Amino acid sequence: MNEDSYVAGVPLFAVADGMGGHSAGDLASQAVVTRLAEIDGGEFVNPELVEQALLLATEDITVIAIDSELGV
């Protein structure tokens, strides 16, 4: 199963590796590209916005991991 996700837009495009074999890797990679897609759409992307999006994705992944451990 392919657990990788991507976002492709101008000027931002990224691939998130789903780390096959890990629990909910597909959900984790999707969380990253979802947060990055929220800042996509301008002529330039502020690096601080990328950092903030990745911090939010990390929080999302933490929730995903907890839910996965609990079987939710």
PDB file of N, CA, C and O in Angstrom:
ATOM      1  N   MET A   1       0.845  -1.174   0.000  1.00  0.00           N
ATOM      2  CA  MET A   1       0.000   0.000   0.000  1.00  0.00           C
ATOM      3  C   MET A   1       0.895   1.243   0.000  1.00  0.00           C
ATOM      4  O   MET A   1       1.830   1.349   0.791  1.00  0.00           O
ATOM      5  N   ASN A   2       0.599   2.165  -0.878  1.00  0.00           N
ATOM      6  CA  ASN A   2       1.355   3.409  -0.947  1.00  0.00           C
ATOM      7  C   ASN A   2       0.836   4.359   0.119  1.00  0.00           C
ATOM      8  O   ASN A   2      -0.333   4.734   0.117  1.00  0.00           O
ATOM      9  N   GLU A   3       1.713   4.737   1.041  1.00  0.00           N
ATOM     10  CA  GLU A   3       1.321   5.626   2.126  1.00  0.00           C
ATOM     11  C   GLU A   3       1.803   7.051   1.913  1.00  0.00           C
ATOM     12  O   GLU A   3       1.640   7.893   2.785  1.00  0.00           O
ATOM     13  N   ASP A   4       2.418   7.319   0.762  1.00  0.00           N
ATOM     14  CA  ASP A   4       2.936   8.649   0.475  1.00  0.00           C
ATOM     15  C   ASP A   4       1.797   9.579   0.067  1.00  0.00           C
ATOM     16  O   ASP A   4       0.789   9.149  -0.475  1.00  0.00           O
ATOM     17  N   SER A   5       1.988  10.864   0.337  1.00  0.00           N
ATOM     18  CA  SER A   5       1.024  11.892  -0.063  1.00  0.00           C
ATOM     19  C   SER A   5       1.793  13.054  -0.672  1.00  0.00           C
ATOM     20  O   SER A   5       2.986  13.206  -0.419  1.00  0.00           O
ATOM     21  N   TYR A   6       1.098  13.859  -1.456  1.00  0.00           N
ATOM     22  CA  TYR A   6       1.765  15.015  -2.050  1.00  0.00           C
ATOM     23  C   TYR A   6       0.807  16.186  -2.180  1.00  0.00           C
ATOM     24  O   TYR A   6      -0.405  16.025  -2.176  1.00  0.00           O
ATOM     25  N   VAL A   7       1.407  17.342  -2.275  1.00  0.00           N
ATOM     26  CA  VAL A   7       0.682  18.567  -2.599  1.00  0.00           C
ATOM     27  C   VAL A   7       1.459  19.201  -3.748  1.00  0.00           C
ATOM     28  O   VAL A   7       2.684  19.254  -3.725  1.00  0.00           O
ATOM     29  N   ALA A   8       0.741  19.618  -4.774  1.00  0.00           N
ATOM     30  CA  ALA A   8       1.389  20.214  -5.940  1.00  0.00           C
ATOM     31  C   ALA A   8       0.660  21.488  -6.315  1.00  0.00           C
ATOM     32  O   ALA A   8      -0.497  21.458  -6.714  1.00  0.00           O
ATOM     33  N   GLY A   9       1.328  22.588  -6.124  1.00  0.00           N
ATOM     34  CA  GLY A   9       0.769  23.881  -6.473  1.00  0.00           C
ATOM     35  C   GLY A   9       1.911  24.841  -6.733  1.00  0.00           C
ATOM     36  O   GLY A   9       3.073  24.469  -6.646  1.00  0.00           O
ATOM     37  N   VAL A  10       1.576  26.040  -7.067  1.00  0.00           N
ATOM     38  CA  VAL A  10       2.605  27.046  -7.327  1.00  0.00           C
ATOM     39  C   VAL A  10       2.570  28.039  -6.186  1.00  0.00           C
ATOM     40  O   VAL A  10       1.498  28.556  -5.869  1.00  0.00           O
ATOM     41  N   PRO A  11       3.639  28.291  -5.542  1.00  0.00           N
ATOM     42  CA  PRO A  11       5.005  27.829  -5.763  1.00  0.00           C
ATOM     43  C   PRO A  11       5.411  26.659  -4.861  1.00  0.00           C
ATOM     44  O   PRO A  11       6.570  26.318  -4.758  1.00  0.00           O
ATOM     45  N   LEU A  12       4.453  26.034  -4.202  1.00  0.00           N
ATOM     46  CA  LEU A  12       4.760  25.007  -3.211  1.00  0.00           C
ATOM     47  C   LEU A  12       4.373  23.626  -3.709  1.00  0.00           C
ATOM     48  O   LEU A  12       3.234  23.415  -4.134  1.00  0.00           O
ATOM     49  N   PHE A  13       5.333  22.714  -3.673  1.00  0.00           N
ATOM     50  CA  PHE A  13       4.998  21.315  -3.876  1.00  0.00           C
ATOM     51  C   PHE A  13       5.899  20.483  -2.987  1.00  0.00           C
ATOM     52  O   PHE A  13       7.053  20.822  -2.740  1.00  0.00           O
ATOM     53  N   ALA A  14       5.304  19.406  -2.442  1.00  0.00           N
ATOM     54  CA  ALA A  14       6.025  18.579  -1.484  1.00  0.00           C
ATOM     55  C   ALA A  14       5.499  17.156  -1.538  1.00  0.00           C
ATOM     56  O   ALA A  14       4.348  16.916  -1.895  1.00  0.00           O
ATOM     57  N   VAL A  15       6.362  16.219  -1.168  1.00  0.00           N
ATOM     58  CA  VAL A  15       5.993  14.817  -1.029  1.00  0.00           C
ATOM     59  C   VAL A  15       6.257  14.431   0.417  1.00  0.00           C
ATOM     60  O   VAL A  15       7.324  14.724   0.956  1.00  0.00           O
ATOM     61  N   ALA A  16       5.291  13.784   1.051  1.00  0.00           N
ATOM     62  CA  ALA A  16       5.439  13.301   2.422  1.00  0.00           C
ATOM     63  C   ALA A  16       5.497  11.780   2.387  1.00  0.00           C
ATOM     64  O   ALA A  16       4.569  11.126   1.908  1.00  0.00           O
ATOM     65  N   ASP A  17       6.583  11.222   2.878  1.00  0.00           N
ATOM     66  CA  ASP A  17       6.786   9.776   2.905  1.00  0.00           C
ATOM     67  C   ASP A  17       5.963   9.189   4.036  1.00  0.00           C
ATOM     68  O   ASP A  17       6.116   9.580   5.190  1.00  0.00           O
ATOM     69  N   GLY A  18       5.110   8.229   3.705  1.00  0.00           N
ATOM     70  CA  GLY A  18       4.223   7.624   4.689  1.00  0.00           C
ATOM     71  C   GLY A  18       4.863   6.596   5.592  1.00  0.00           C
ATOM     72  O   GLY A  18       4.215   6.047   6.470  1.00  0.00           O
ATOM     73  N   MET A  19       6.147   6.307   5.439  1.00  0.00           N
ATOM     74  CA  MET A  19       6.885   5.369   6.285  1.00  0.00           C
ATOM     75  C   MET A  19       6.137   4.056   6.450  1.00  0.00           C
ATOM     76  O   MET A  19       5.649   3.722   7.541  1.00  0.00           O
ATOM     77  N   GLY A  20       6.046   3.294   5.362  1.00  0.00           N
ATOM     78  CA  GLY A  20       5.379   2.003   5.378  1.00  0.00           C
ATOM     79  C   GLY A  20       5.845   1.132   6.531  1.00  0.00           C
ATOM     80  O   GLY A  20       6.995   1.158   6.930  1.00  0.00           O
ATOM     81  N   GLY A  21       4.917   0.396   7.089  1.00  0.00           N
ATOM     82  CA  GLY A  21       5.222  -0.453   8.219  1.00  0.00           C
ATOM     83  C   GLY A  21       4.908   0.184   9.552  1.00  0.00           C
ATOM     84  O   GLY A  21       4.807  -0.485  10.574  1.00  0.00           O
ATOM     85  N   HIS A  22       4.759   1.497   9.551  1.00  0.00           N
ATOM     86  CA  HIS A  22       4.388   2.185  10.784  1.00  0.00           C
ATOM     87  C   HIS A  22       2.875   2.359  10.826  1.00  0.00           C
ATOM     88  O   HIS A  22       2.222   2.508   9.796  1.00  0.00           O
ATOM     89  N   SER A  23       2.340   2.352  12.001  1.00  0.00           N
ATOM     90  CA  SER A  23       0.909   2.512  12.184  1.00  0.00           C
ATOM     91  C   SER A  23       0.441   3.865  11.658  1.00  0.00           C
ATOM     92  O   SER A  23       1.010   4.896  12.004  1.00  0.00           O
ATOM     93  N   ALA A  24      -0.558   3.868  10.790  1.00  0.00           N
ATOM     94  CA  ALA A  24      -1.208   5.077  10.261  1.00  0.00           C
ATOM     95  C   ALA A  24      -0.250   5.996   9.505  1.00  0.00           C
ATOM     96  O   ALA A  24      -0.413   7.208   9.513  1.00  0.00           O
ATOM     97  N   GLY A  25       0.734   5.414   8.835  1.00  0.00           N
ATOM     98  CA  GLY A  25       1.668   6.223   8.052  1.00  0.00           C
ATOM     99  C   GLY A  25       0.983   7.022   6.970  1.00  0.00           C
ATOM    100  O   GLY A  25       1.379   8.143   6.662  1.00  0.00           O
ATOM    101  N   ASP A  26      -0.068   6.445   6.389  1.00  0.00           N
ATOM    102  CA  ASP A  26      -0.811   7.157   5.351  1.00  0.00           C
ATOM    103  C   ASP A  26      -1.513   8.387   5.920  1.00  0.00           C
ATOM    104  O   ASP A  26      -1.555   9.440   5.291  1.00  0.00           O
ATOM    105  N   LEU A  27      -2.032   8.266   7.126  1.00  0.00           N
ATOM    106  CA  LEU A  27      -2.709   9.399   7.756  1.00  0.00           C
ATOM    107  C   LEU A  27      -1.715  10.489   8.145  1.00  0.00           C
ATOM    108  O   LEU A  27      -2.011  11.681   8.035  1.00  0.00           O
ATOM    109  N   ALA A  28      -0.540  10.078   8.594  1.00  0.00           N
ATOM    110  CA  ALA A  28       0.488  11.051   8.971  1.00  0.00           C
ATOM    111  C   ALA A  28       0.962  11.832   7.754  1.00  0.00           C
ATOM    112  O   ALA A  28       1.092  13.059   7.808  1.00  0.00           O
ATOM    113  N   SER A  29       1.220  11.142   6.648  1.00  0.00           N
ATOM    114  CA  SER A  29       1.684  11.853   5.454  1.00  0.00           C
ATOM    115  C   SER A  29       0.594  12.773   4.915  1.00  0.00           C
ATOM    116  O   SER A  29       0.868  13.880   4.456  1.00  0.00           O
ATOM    117  N   GLN A  30      -0.653  12.344   5.014  1.00  0.00           N
ATOM    118  CA  GLN A  30      -1.763  13.187   4.567  1.00  0.00           C
ATOM    119  C   GLN A  30      -1.898  14.427   5.441  1.00  0.00           C
ATOM    120  O   GLN A  30      -2.213  15.510   4.952  1.00  0.00           O
ATOM    121  N   ALA A  31      -1.636  14.293   6.732  1.00  0.00           N
ATOM    122  CA  ALA A  31      -1.708  15.439   7.643  1.00  0.00           C
ATOM    123  C   ALA A  31      -0.706  16.513   7.233  1.00  0.00           C
ATOM    124  O   ALA A  31      -1.012  17.706   7.259  1.00  0.00           O
ATOM    125  N   VAL A  32       0.482  16.086   6.831  1.00  0.00           N
ATOM    126  CA  VAL A  32       1.519  17.049   6.428  1.00  0.00           C
ATOM    127  C   VAL A  32       1.091  17.806   5.179  1.00  0.00           C
ATOM    128  O   VAL A  32       1.134  19.036   5.141  1.00  0.00           O
ATOM    129  N   VAL A  33       0.668  17.088   4.149  1.00  0.00           N
ATOM    130  CA  VAL A  33       0.315  17.791   2.911  1.00  0.00           C
ATOM    131  C   VAL A  33      -0.959  18.614   3.066  1.00  0.00           C
ATOM    132  O   VAL A  33      -1.107  19.650   2.423  1.00  0.00           O
ATOM    133  N   THR A  34      -1.849  18.191   3.933  1.00  0.00           N
ATOM    134  CA  THR A  34      -3.059  18.984   4.191  1.00  0.00           C
ATOM    135  C   THR A  34      -2.691  20.335   4.786  1.00  0.00           C
ATOM    136  O   THR A  34      -3.191  21.383   4.359  1.00  0.00           O
ATOM    137  N   ARG A  35      -1.807  20.322   5.780  1.00  0.00           N
ATOM    138  CA  ARG A  35      -1.390  21.583   6.406  1.00  0.00           C
ATOM    139  C   ARG A  35      -0.595  22.447   5.434  1.00  0.00           C
ATOM    140  O   ARG A  35      -0.755  23.670   5.407  1.00  0.00           O
ATOM    141  N   LEU A  36       0.255  21.838   4.618  1.00  0.00           N
ATOM    142  CA  LEU A  36       1.016  22.613   3.633  1.00  0.00           C
ATOM    143  C   LEU A  36       0.092  23.206   2.573  1.00  0.00           C
ATOM    144  O   LEU A  36       0.294  24.336   2.123  1.00  0.00           O
ATOM    145  N   ALA A  37      -0.926  22.468   2.186  1.00  0.00           N
ATOM    146  CA  ALA A  37      -1.871  22.957   1.173  1.00  0.00           C
ATOM    147  C   ALA A  37      -2.629  24.190   1.664  1.00  0.00           C
ATOM    148  O   ALA A  37      -3.041  25.028   0.860  1.00  0.00           O
ATOM    149  N   GLU A  38      -2.782  24.321   2.970  1.00  0.00           N
ATOM    150  CA  GLU A  38      -3.485  25.469   3.529  1.00  0.00           C
ATOM    151  C   GLU A  38      -2.738  26.779   3.293  1.00  0.00           C
ATOM    152  O   GLU A  38      -3.347  27.848   3.286  1.00  0.00           O
ATOM    153  N   ILE A  39      -1.412  26.708   3.081  1.00  0.00           N
ATOM    154  CA  ILE A  39      -0.632  27.936   2.857  1.00  0.00           C
ATOM    155  C   ILE A  39      -0.283  28.130   1.389  1.00  0.00           C
ATOM    156  O   ILE A  39       0.322  29.114   1.025  1.00  0.00           O
ATOM    157  N   ASP A  40      -0.664  27.202   0.548  1.00  0.00           N
ATOM    158  CA  ASP A  40      -0.347  27.255  -0.875  1.00  0.00           C
ATOM    159  C   ASP A  40      -1.219  28.295  -1.565  1.00  0.00           C
ATOM    160  O   ASP A  40      -2.322  28.578  -1.129  1.00  0.00           O
ATOM    161  N   GLY A  41      -0.711  28.882  -2.655  1.00  0.00           N
ATOM    162  CA  GLY A  41      -1.562  29.731  -3.456  1.00  0.00           C
ATOM    163  C   GLY A  41      -1.043  31.109  -3.775  1.00  0.00           C
ATOM    164  O   GLY A  41      -1.630  31.801  -4.582  1.00  0.00           O
ATOM    165  N   GLY A  42       0.034  31.511  -3.167  1.00  0.00           N
ATOM    166  CA  GLY A  42       0.571  32.823  -3.485  1.00  0.00           C
ATOM    167  C   GLY A  42       1.739  32.711  -4.452  1.00  0.00           C
ATOM    168  O   GLY A  42       2.104  31.633  -4.890  1.00  0.00           O
ATOM    169  N   GLU A  43       2.295  33.848  -4.784  1.00  0.00           N
ATOM    170  CA  GLU A  43       3.460  33.855  -5.664  1.00  0.00           C
ATOM    171  C   GLU A  43       4.699  33.359  -4.921  1.00  0.00           C
ATOM    172  O   GLU A  43       5.573  32.743  -5.499  1.00  0.00           O
ATOM    173  N   PHE A  44       4.753  33.648  -3.623  1.00  0.00           N
ATOM    174  CA  PHE A  44       5.856  33.222  -2.767  1.00  0.00           C
ATOM    175  C   PHE A  44       5.282  32.600  -1.505  1.00  0.00           C
ATOM    176  O   PHE A  44       4.171  32.935  -1.096  1.00  0.00           O
ATOM    177  N   VAL A  45       6.057  31.736  -0.887  1.00  0.00           N
ATOM    178  CA  VAL A  45       5.645  31.139   0.383  1.00  0.00           C
ATOM    179  C   VAL A  45       6.637  31.579   1.444  1.00  0.00           C
ATOM    180  O   VAL A  45       7.839  31.379   1.307  1.00  0.00           O
ATOM    181  N   ASN A  46       6.123  32.174   2.489  1.00  0.00           N
ATOM    182  CA  ASN A  46       6.941  32.616   3.595  1.00  0.00           C
ATOM    183  C   ASN A  46       7.446  31.390   4.362  1.00  0.00           C
ATOM    184  O   ASN A  46       6.635  30.555   4.787  1.00  0.00           O
ATOM    185  N   PRO A  47       8.762  31.256   4.569  1.00  0.00           N
ATOM    186  CA  PRO A  47       9.295  30.100   5.300  1.00  0.00           C
ATOM    187  C   PRO A  47       8.700  29.948   6.697  1.00  0.00           C
ATOM    188  O   PRO A  47       8.555  28.830   7.193  1.00  0.00           O
ATOM    189  N   GLU A  48       8.329  31.056   7.321  1.00  0.00           N
ATOM    190  CA  GLU A  48       7.703  30.977   8.643  1.00  0.00           C
ATOM    191  C   GLU A  48       6.342  30.296   8.572  1.00  0.00           C
ATOM    192  O   GLU A  48       5.939  29.581   9.497  1.00  0.00           O
ATOM    193  N   LEU A  49       5.620  30.499   7.469  1.00  0.00           N
ATOM    194  CA  LEU A  49       4.337  29.820   7.292  1.00  0.00           C
ATOM    195  C   LEU A  49       4.522  28.324   7.093  1.00  0.00           C
ATOM    196  O   LEU A  49       3.718  27.522   7.573  1.00  0.00           O
ATOM    197  N   VAL A  50       5.593  27.951   6.398  1.00  0.00           N
ATOM    198  CA  VAL A  50       5.906  26.525   6.228  1.00  0.00           C
ATOM    199  C   VAL A  50       6.209  25.906   7.590  1.00  0.00           C
ATOM    200  O   VAL A  50       5.703  24.836   7.928  1.00  0.00           O
ATOM    201  N   GLU A  51       7.025  26.592   8.377  1.00  0.00           N
ATOM    202  CA  GLU A  51       7.357  26.088   9.704  1.00  0.00           C
ATOM    203  C   GLU A  51       6.100  25.929  10.561  1.00  0.00           C
ATOM    204  O   GLU A  51       5.915  24.902  11.228  1.00  0.00           O
ATOM    205  N   GLN A  52       5.224  26.919  10.532  1.00  0.00           N
ATOM    206  CA  GLN A  52       3.983  26.851  11.308  1.00  0.00           C
ATOM    207  C   GLN A  52       3.110  25.692  10.828  1.00  0.00           C
ATOM    208  O   GLN A  52       2.515  24.978  11.644  1.00  0.00           O
ATOM    209  N   ALA A  53       3.010  25.500   9.516  1.00  0.00           N
ATOM    210  CA  ALA A  53       2.213  24.400   8.969  1.00  0.00           C
ATOM    211  C   ALA A  53       2.772  23.058   9.434  1.00  0.00           C
ATOM    212  O   ALA A  53       2.013  22.142   9.781  1.00  0.00           O
ATOM    213  N   LEU A  54       4.091  22.927   9.463  1.00  0.00           N
ATOM    214  CA  LEU A  54       4.706  21.670   9.899  1.00  0.00           C
ATOM    215  C   LEU A  54       4.514  21.447  11.395  1.00  0.00           C
ATOM    216  O   LEU A  54       4.329  20.299  11.829  1.00  0.00           O
ATOM    217  N   LEU A  55       4.522  22.508  12.171  1.00  0.00           N
ATOM    218  CA  LEU A  55       4.241  22.370  13.604  1.00  0.00           C
ATOM    219  C   LEU A  55       2.799  21.902  13.830  1.00  0.00           C
ATOM    220  O   LEU A  55       2.533  21.031  14.670  1.00  0.00           O
ATOM    221  N   LEU A  56       1.869  22.466  13.073  1.00  0.00           N
ATOM    222  CA  LEU A  56       0.473  22.033  13.174  1.00  0.00           C
ATOM    223  C   LEU A  56       0.315  20.583  12.724  1.00  0.00           C
ATOM    224  O   LEU A  56      -0.437  19.813  13.338  1.00  0.00           O
ATOM    225  N   ALA A  57       1.027  20.202  11.670  1.00  0.00           N
ATOM    226  CA  ALA A  57       0.978  18.817  11.204  1.00  0.00           C
ATOM    227  C   ALA A  57       1.522  17.871  12.272  1.00  0.00           C
ATOM    228  O   ALA A  57       0.987  16.778  12.466  1.00  0.00           O
ATOM    229  N   THR A  58       2.561  18.295  12.971  1.00  0.00           N
ATOM    230  CA  THR A  58       3.107  17.476  14.053  1.00  0.00           C
ATOM    231  C   THR A  58       2.061  17.260  15.146  1.00  0.00           C
ATOM    232  O   THR A  58       1.918  16.148  15.672  1.00  0.00           O
ATOM    233  N   GLU A  59       1.309  18.309  15.467  1.00  0.00           N
ATOM    234  CA  GLU A  59       0.225  18.162  16.444  1.00  0.00           C
ATOM    235  C   GLU A  59      -0.843  17.200  15.928  1.00  0.00           C
ATOM    236  O   GLU A  59      -1.340  16.359  16.682  1.00  0.00           O
ATOM    237  N   ASP A  60      -1.178  17.318  14.642  1.00  0.00           N
ATOM    238  CA  ASP A  60      -2.162  16.416  14.042  1.00  0.00           C
ATOM    239  C   ASP A  60      -1.679  14.967  14.111  1.00  0.00           C
ATOM    240  O   ASP A  60      -2.451  14.057  14.418  1.00  0.00           O
ATOM    241  N   ILE A  61      -0.410  14.759  13.822  1.00  0.00           N
ATOM    242  CA  ILE A  61       0.159  13.411  13.824  1.00  0.00           C
ATOM    243  C   ILE A  61       0.166  12.834  15.234  1.00  0.00           C
ATOM    244  O   ILE A  61      -0.071  11.630  15.423  1.00  0.00           O
ATOM    245  N   THR A  62       0.389  13.663  16.227  1.00  0.00           N
ATOM    246  CA  THR A  62       0.339  13.201  17.616  1.00  0.00           C
ATOM    247  C   THR A  62      -1.061  12.675  17.942  1.00  0.00           C
ATOM    248  O   THR A  62      -1.210  11.611  18.545  1.00  0.00           O
ATOM    249  N   VAL A  63      -2.081  13.401  17.524  1.00  0.00           N
ATOM    250  CA  VAL A  63      -3.463  12.960  17.746  1.00  0.00           C
ATOM    251  C   VAL A  63      -3.723  11.657  17.000  1.00  0.00           C
ATOM    252  O   VAL A  63      -4.324  10.725  17.542  1.00  0.00           O
ATOM    253  N   ILE A  64      -3.250  11.565  15.767  1.00  0.00           N
ATOM    254  CA  ILE A  64      -3.418  10.350  14.974  1.00  0.00           C
ATOM    255  C   ILE A  64      -2.765   9.163  15.681  1.00  0.00           C
ATOM    256  O   ILE A  64      -3.335   8.068  15.755  1.00  0.00           O
ATOM    257  N   ALA A  65      -1.541   9.372  16.204  1.00  0.00           N
ATOM    258  CA  ALA A  65      -0.824   8.289  16.876  1.00  0.00           C
ATOM    259  C   ALA A  65      -1.554   7.837  18.134  1.00  0.00           C
ATOM    260  O   ALA A  65      -1.670   6.638  18.398  1.00  0.00           O
ATOM    261  N   ILE A  66      -2.064   8.784  18.908  1.00  0.00           N
ATOM    262  CA  ILE A  66      -2.809   8.439  20.127  1.00  0.00           C
ATOM    263  C   ILE A  66      -4.077   7.672  19.772  1.00  0.00           C
ATOM    264  O   ILE A  66      -4.372   6.628  20.367  1.00  0.00           O
ATOM    265  N   ASP A  67      -4.809   8.163  18.763  1.00  0.00           N
ATOM    266  CA  ASP A  67      -6.024   7.485  18.332  1.00  0.00           C
ATOM    267  C   ASP A  67      -5.715   6.072  17.837  1.00  0.00           C
ATOM    268  O   ASP A  67      -6.462   5.132  18.104  1.00  0.00           O
ATOM    269  N   SER A  68      -4.617   5.925  17.124  1.00  0.00           N
ATOM    270  CA  SER A  68      -4.219   4.622  16.593  1.00  0.00           C
ATOM    271  C   SER A  68      -3.908   3.646  17.719  1.00  0.00           C
ATOM    272  O   SER A  68      -4.293   2.477  17.677  1.00  0.00           O
ATOM    273  N   GLU A  69      -3.206   4.129  18.751  1.00  0.00           N
ATOM    274  CA  GLU A  69      -2.886   3.272  19.898  1.00  0.00           C
ATOM    275  C   GLU A  69      -4.139   2.862  20.653  1.00  0.00           C
ATOM    276  O   GLU A  69      -4.216   1.755  21.184  1.00  0.00           O
ATOM    277  N   LEU A  70      -5.125   3.749  20.715  1.00  0.00           N
ATOM    278  CA  LEU A  70      -6.365   3.470  21.427  1.00  0.00           C
ATOM    279  C   LEU A  70      -7.357   2.690  20.579  1.00  0.00           C
ATOM    280  O   LEU A  70      -8.410   2.277  21.068  1.00  0.00           O
ATOM    281  N   GLY A  71      -7.036   2.550  19.286  1.00  0.00           N
ATOM    282  CA  GLY A  71      -7.943   1.831  18.385  1.00  0.00           C
ATOM    283  C   GLY A  71      -9.136   2.641  17.959  1.00  0.00           C
ATOM    284  O   GLY A  71     -10.174   2.097  17.588  1.00  0.00           O
ATOM    285  N   VAL A  72      -8.997   3.963  17.991  1.00  0.00           N
ATOM    286  CA  VAL A  72     -10.111   4.863  17.610  1.00  0.00           C
ATOM    287  C   VAL A  72     -10.130   5.058  16.127  1.00  0.00           C
ATOM    288  O   VAL A  72      -9.197   5.166  15.446  1.00  0.00           O
TER     289      VAL A  72
END
